Amino acid sequence: MTKKALLAAAAMVALTACAGQELGKAQKTAADSTEFDNALAAGYLRLAQAEYAEGDYTDSDYFALQSMAAADPLKVVDLPEANVRNLPQADAIYVATARQELADVLEAGARVRAPKLAATAQVAYECWTQELEENNQPPHIAACRDQLDGLIPALRNATAVAEAAPAKKAKP
């Protein structure tokens, strides 16, 4: 083995040793924010653990960092844009449409009116796009997509019901 090849191999080993370090920190982070953010932190932590178990340390770190950010009351974890991940061309329009539908319902008050459902939907979206980017586990892709597809109408209903409910009158 040449000296260059040996150095390259050593560098690769050193770089992979750094990956997967965020999960332990995320597991020790106590969520202390809104009900939505706390549920979001828990959902991202589950994704981080699942990706770590599969040996995908890069995505595990990403989701662990998202979990810690959501747990922090001073930070906001926005719904990522559809073009953040390298998605198959055939799925890009479907993802962009679903993302816009989710963003619309989140902005319509779902984070407050149905915080746990809203957090689950955001995590399902992130799960779906991450699995689509990998594009090697069709059952995982379908499960995340199907979960999101079911949650968007549920969130629409939750926000519509809250808007239709009459305001409570204060007692004299």
PDB file of C-alpha atoms in Angstrom:
ATOM      1  CA  MET A   1       0.000   0.000   0.000  1.00  0.00           C
ATOM      2  CA  THR A   2       1.384   3.379  -0.949  1.00  0.00           C
ATOM      3  CA  LYS A   3       1.929   6.135   1.564  1.00  0.00           C
ATOM      4  CA  LYS A   4      -0.848   8.262   0.002  1.00  0.00           C
ATOM      5  CA  ALA A   5      -3.352   5.418   0.138  1.00  0.00           C
ATOM      6  CA  LEU A   6      -2.440   4.701   3.747  1.00  0.00           C
ATOM      7  CA  LEU A   7      -2.889   8.372   4.701  1.00  0.00           C
ATOM      8  CA  ALA A   8      -6.218   8.532   2.859  1.00  0.00           C
ATOM      9  CA  ALA A   9      -7.467   5.439   4.672  1.00  0.00           C
ATOM     10  CA  ALA A  10      -6.377   6.860   8.033  1.00  0.00           C
ATOM     11  CA  ALA A  11      -8.162  10.149   7.262  1.00  0.00           C
ATOM     12  CA  MET A  12     -11.368   8.297   6.374  1.00  0.00           C
ATOM     13  CA  VAL A  13     -11.250   6.341   9.618  1.00  0.00           C
ATOM     14  CA  ALA A  14     -10.695   9.553  11.577  1.00  0.00           C
ATOM     15  CA  LEU A  15     -13.625  11.259   9.868  1.00  0.00           C
ATOM     16  CA  THR A  16     -16.034   8.375  10.462  1.00  0.00           C
ATOM     17  CA  ALA A  17     -14.991   8.288  14.111  1.00  0.00           C
ATOM     18  CA  CYS A  18     -16.499  11.780  14.474  1.00  0.00           C
ATOM     19  CA  ALA A  19     -19.881  10.778  13.042  1.00  0.00           C
ATOM     20  CA  GLY A  20     -22.600   9.556  15.361  1.00  0.00           C
ATOM     21  CA  GLN A  21     -21.455  11.615  18.341  1.00  0.00           C
ATOM     22  CA  GLU A  22     -24.558  13.789  18.685  1.00  0.00           C
ATOM     23  CA  LEU A  23     -27.027  11.069  19.716  1.00  0.00           C
ATOM     24  CA  GLY A  24     -25.608  10.766  23.233  1.00  0.00           C
ATOM     25  CA  LYS A  25     -25.877  14.521  23.718  1.00  0.00           C
ATOM     26  CA  ALA A  26     -29.458  14.552  22.442  1.00  0.00           C
ATOM     27  CA  GLN A  27     -30.440  11.727  24.779  1.00  0.00           C
ATOM     28  CA  LYS A  28     -29.213  13.811  27.720  1.00  0.00           C
ATOM     29  CA  THR A  29     -31.026  16.973  26.602  1.00  0.00           C
ATOM     30  CA  ALA A  30     -34.199  17.770  28.511  1.00  0.00           C
ATOM     31  CA  ALA A  31     -36.920  19.321  26.386  1.00  0.00           C
ATOM     32  CA  ASP A  32     -38.122  22.518  28.014  1.00  0.00           C
ATOM     33  CA  SER A  33     -40.165  24.385  25.460  1.00  0.00           C
ATOM     34  CA  THR A  34     -43.692  24.439  24.026  1.00  0.00           C
ATOM     35  CA  GLU A  35     -45.779  21.290  23.764  1.00  0.00           C
ATOM     36  CA  PHE A  36     -45.123  21.277  20.002  1.00  0.00           C
ATOM     37  CA  ASP A  37     -41.367  21.716  20.403  1.00  0.00           C
ATOM     38  CA  ASN A  38     -41.127  19.073  23.124  1.00  0.00           C
ATOM     39  CA  ALA A  39     -43.005  16.586  20.925  1.00  0.00           C
ATOM     40  CA  LEU A  40     -40.808  17.592  17.982  1.00  0.00           C
ATOM     41  CA  ALA A  41     -37.669  16.996  20.064  1.00  0.00           C
ATOM     42  CA  ALA A  42     -38.916  13.531  21.045  1.00  0.00           C
ATOM     43  CA  GLY A  43     -39.769  12.659  17.440  1.00  0.00           C
ATOM     44  CA  TYR A  44     -36.400  13.768  16.114  1.00  0.00           C
ATOM     45  CA  LEU A  45     -34.689  11.807  18.877  1.00  0.00           C
ATOM     46  CA  ARG A  46     -36.540   8.646  17.776  1.00  0.00           C
ATOM     47  CA  LEU A  47     -35.355   9.222  14.196  1.00  0.00           C
ATOM     48  CA  ALA A  48     -31.781   9.784  15.410  1.00  0.00           C
ATOM     49  CA  GLN A  49     -31.883   6.511  17.344  1.00  0.00           C
ATOM     50  CA  ALA A  50     -33.316   4.596  14.377  1.00  0.00           C
ATOM     51  CA  GLU A  51     -30.707   5.930  11.977  1.00  0.00           C
ATOM     52  CA  TYR A  52     -27.923   5.214  14.470  1.00  0.00           C
ATOM     53  CA  ALA A  53     -29.165   1.625  14.803  1.00  0.00           C
ATOM     54  CA  GLU A  54     -28.956   1.297  10.998  1.00  0.00           C
ATOM     55  CA  GLY A  55     -25.384   2.611  11.006  1.00  0.00           C
ATOM     56  CA  ASP A  56     -26.377   5.883   9.320  1.00  0.00           C
ATOM     57  CA  TYR A  57     -24.398   8.129  11.650  1.00  0.00           C
ATOM     58  CA  THR A  58     -24.607  11.222   9.460  1.00  0.00           C
ATOM     59  CA  ASP A  59     -28.413  11.275   9.488  1.00  0.00           C
ATOM     60  CA  SER A  60     -28.407  10.233  13.138  1.00  0.00           C
ATOM     61  CA  ASP A  61     -26.333  13.302  13.926  1.00  0.00           C
ATOM     62  CA  TYR A  62     -28.641  15.513  11.842  1.00  0.00           C
ATOM     63  CA  PHE A  63     -31.756  14.318  13.663  1.00  0.00           C
ATOM     64  CA  ALA A  64     -30.024  14.490  17.049  1.00  0.00           C
ATOM     65  CA  LEU A  65     -29.105  18.124  16.374  1.00  0.00           C
ATOM     66  CA  GLN A  66     -32.699  18.813  15.311  1.00  0.00           C
ATOM     67  CA  SER A  67     -33.887  17.213  18.550  1.00  0.00           C
ATOM     68  CA  MET A  68     -31.613  19.373  20.674  1.00  0.00           C
ATOM     69  CA  ALA A  69     -32.641  22.516  18.786  1.00  0.00           C
ATOM     70  CA  ALA A  70     -36.341  21.728  19.238  1.00  0.00           C
ATOM     71  CA  ALA A  71     -35.782  21.136  22.957  1.00  0.00           C
ATOM     72  CA  ASP A  72     -34.254  24.601  23.337  1.00  0.00           C
ATOM     73  CA  PRO A  73     -36.899  27.281  24.029  1.00  0.00           C
ATOM     74  CA  LEU A  74     -34.687  29.884  22.362  1.00  0.00           C
ATOM     75  CA  LYS A  75     -34.525  28.068  19.020  1.00  0.00           C
ATOM     76  CA  VAL A  76     -37.062  27.389  16.279  1.00  0.00           C
ATOM     77  CA  VAL A  77     -36.877  24.294  14.103  1.00  0.00           C
ATOM     78  CA  ASP A  78     -38.555  25.186  10.843  1.00  0.00           C
ATOM     79  CA  LEU A  79     -39.941  22.713   8.358  1.00  0.00           C
ATOM     80  CA  PRO A  80     -37.079  22.155   5.891  1.00  0.00           C
ATOM     81  CA  GLU A  81     -37.580  23.109   2.265  1.00  0.00           C
ATOM     82  CA  ALA A  82     -38.220  20.284  -0.183  1.00  0.00           C
ATOM     83  CA  ASN A  83     -34.953  20.915  -2.034  1.00  0.00           C
ATOM     84  CA  VAL A  84     -32.705  20.495   1.023  1.00  0.00           C
ATOM     85  CA  ARG A  85     -32.264  16.796   0.319  1.00  0.00           C
ATOM     86  CA  ASN A  86     -31.132  15.213  -2.927  1.00  0.00           C
ATOM     87  CA  LEU A  87     -34.404  13.551  -3.908  1.00  0.00           C
ATOM     88  CA  PRO A  88     -35.209  11.358  -6.900  1.00  0.00           C
ATOM     89  CA  GLN A  89     -36.524  13.591  -9.693  1.00  0.00           C
ATOM     90  CA  ALA A  90     -39.731  11.570  -9.983  1.00  0.00           C
ATOM     91  CA  ASP A  91     -40.640  12.364  -6.358  1.00  0.00           C
ATOM     92  CA  ALA A  92     -39.606  16.016  -6.200  1.00  0.00           C
ATOM     93  CA  ILE A  93     -42.984  17.517  -7.185  1.00  0.00           C
ATOM     94  CA  TYR A  94     -44.911  15.227  -4.824  1.00  0.00           C
ATOM     95  CA  VAL A  95     -42.579  16.140  -1.953  1.00  0.00           C
ATOM     96  CA  ALA A  96     -42.821  19.863  -2.719  1.00  0.00           C
ATOM     97  CA  THR A  97     -46.623  19.679  -2.799  1.00  0.00           C
ATOM     98  CA  ALA A  98     -46.834  17.722   0.453  1.00  0.00           C
ATOM     99  CA  ARG A  99     -44.380  20.110   2.084  1.00  0.00           C
ATOM    100  CA  GLN A 100     -46.476  23.107   1.055  1.00  0.00           C
ATOM    101  CA  GLU A 101     -49.655  21.475   2.376  1.00  0.00           C
ATOM    102  CA  LEU A 102     -47.941  20.752   5.684  1.00  0.00           C
ATOM    103  CA  ALA A 103     -46.453  24.243   5.892  1.00  0.00           C
ATOM    104  CA  ASP A 104     -49.889  25.772   5.250  1.00  0.00           C
ATOM    105  CA  VAL A 105     -51.570  23.786   8.011  1.00  0.00           C
ATOM    106  CA  LEU A 106     -48.715  24.464  10.443  1.00  0.00           C
ATOM    107  CA  GLU A 107     -49.011  28.184   9.730  1.00  0.00           C
ATOM    108  CA  ALA A 108     -52.794  27.971  10.165  1.00  0.00           C
ATOM    109  CA  GLY A 109     -52.230  27.192  13.843  1.00  0.00           C
ATOM    110  CA  ALA A 110     -51.719  23.446  13.995  1.00  0.00           C
ATOM    111  CA  ARG A 111     -48.630  23.855  16.200  1.00  0.00           C
ATOM    112  CA  VAL A 112     -50.849  25.344  18.915  1.00  0.00           C
ATOM    113  CA  ARG A 113     -54.176  23.605  18.292  1.00  0.00           C
ATOM    114  CA  ALA A 114     -52.809  20.090  17.764  1.00  0.00           C
ATOM    115  CA  PRO A 115     -49.162  20.283  18.866  1.00  0.00           C
ATOM    116  CA  LYS A 116     -48.423  16.562  19.116  1.00  0.00           C
ATOM    117  CA  LEU A 117     -50.013  15.791  15.744  1.00  0.00           C
ATOM    118  CA  ALA A 118     -48.214  18.740  14.170  1.00  0.00           C
ATOM    119  CA  ALA A 119     -44.859  17.609  15.545  1.00  0.00           C
ATOM    120  CA  THR A 120     -45.492  14.052  14.381  1.00  0.00           C
ATOM    121  CA  ALA A 121     -46.295  15.367  10.902  1.00  0.00           C
ATOM    122  CA  GLN A 122     -43.089  17.402  10.713  1.00  0.00           C
ATOM    123  CA  VAL A 123     -41.056  14.404  11.848  1.00  0.00           C
ATOM    124  CA  ALA A 124     -42.859  12.188   9.289  1.00  0.00           C
ATOM    125  CA  TYR A 125     -41.986  14.688   6.557  1.00  0.00           C
ATOM    126  CA  GLU A 126     -38.320  14.664   7.588  1.00  0.00           C
ATOM    127  CA  CYS A 127     -38.347  10.867   7.817  1.00  0.00           C
ATOM    128  CA  TRP A 128     -39.870  10.605   4.346  1.00  0.00           C
ATOM    129  CA  THR A 129     -37.402  12.975   2.684  1.00  0.00           C
ATOM    130  CA  GLN A 130     -34.432  11.354   4.404  1.00  0.00           C
ATOM    131  CA  GLU A 131     -35.521   7.874   3.335  1.00  0.00           C
ATOM    132  CA  LEU A 132     -36.259   9.103  -0.201  1.00  0.00           C
ATOM    133  CA  GLU A 133     -32.774  10.566  -0.436  1.00  0.00           C
ATOM    134  CA  GLU A 134     -31.265   7.195   0.503  1.00  0.00           C
ATOM    135  CA  ASN A 135     -33.803   5.472  -1.771  1.00  0.00           C
ATOM    136  CA  ASN A 136     -32.930   1.953  -0.651  1.00  0.00           C
ATOM    137  CA  GLN A 137     -35.672   1.020   1.850  1.00  0.00           C
ATOM    138  CA  PRO A 138     -39.041   1.188   0.042  1.00  0.00           C
ATOM    139  CA  PRO A 139     -41.024   0.033   3.118  1.00  0.00           C
ATOM    140  CA  HIS A 140     -39.523   2.860   5.216  1.00  0.00           C
ATOM    141  CA  ILE A 141     -40.226   5.407   2.486  1.00  0.00           C
ATOM    142  CA  ALA A 142     -43.836   4.256   2.225  1.00  0.00           C
ATOM    143  CA  ALA A 143     -44.368   4.191   5.990  1.00  0.00           C
ATOM    144  CA  CYS A 144     -43.139   7.756   6.482  1.00  0.00           C
ATOM    145  CA  ARG A 145     -45.049   9.047   3.448  1.00  0.00           C
ATOM    146  CA  ASP A 146     -48.261   7.277   4.453  1.00  0.00           C
ATOM    147  CA  GLN A 147     -48.013   8.645   7.977  1.00  0.00           C
ATOM    148  CA  LEU A 148     -47.612  12.182   6.630  1.00  0.00           C
ATOM    149  CA  ASP A 149     -50.440  11.698   4.131  1.00  0.00           C
ATOM    150  CA  GLY A 150     -52.740  10.725   6.996  1.00  0.00           C
ATOM    151  CA  LEU A 151     -51.645  13.498   9.326  1.00  0.00           C
ATOM    152  CA  ILE A 152     -52.158  16.454   6.974  1.00  0.00           C
ATOM    153  CA  PRO A 153     -55.955  15.944   6.744  1.00  0.00           C
ATOM    154  CA  ALA A 154     -56.110  15.313  10.503  1.00  0.00           C
ATOM    155  CA  LEU A 155     -54.318  18.611  11.107  1.00  0.00           C
ATOM    156  CA  ARG A 156     -56.641  20.411   8.706  1.00  0.00           C
ATOM    157  CA  ASN A 157     -59.585  19.042  10.688  1.00  0.00           C
ATOM    158  CA  ALA A 158     -58.026  20.033  14.004  1.00  0.00           C
ATOM    159  CA  THR A 159     -57.435  23.597  12.886  1.00  0.00           C
ATOM    160  CA  ALA A 160     -60.873  23.865  11.230  1.00  0.00           C
ATOM    161  CA  VAL A 161     -62.649  22.591  14.357  1.00  0.00           C
ATOM    162  CA  ALA A 162     -60.751  25.055  16.524  1.00  0.00           C
ATOM    163  CA  GLU A 163     -61.633  27.937  14.203  1.00  0.00           C
ATOM    164  CA  ALA A 164     -65.316  26.938  14.119  1.00  0.00           C
ATOM    165  CA  ALA A 165     -65.652  26.594  17.898  1.00  0.00           C
ATOM    166  CA  PRO A 166     -67.341  29.580  19.518  1.00  0.00           C
ATOM    167  CA  ALA A 167     -65.215  31.716  21.778  1.00  0.00           C
ATOM    168  CA  LYS A 168     -65.777  31.074  25.466  1.00  0.00           C
ATOM    169  CA  LYS A 169     -67.250  33.961  27.369  1.00  0.00           C
ATOM    170  CA  ALA A 170     -65.537  35.086  30.522  1.00  0.00           C
ATOM    171  CA  LYS A 171     -67.490  34.588  33.705  1.00  0.00           C
ATOM    172  CA  PRO A 172     -68.602  37.797  35.394  1.00  0.00           C
TER     173      PRO A 172
END
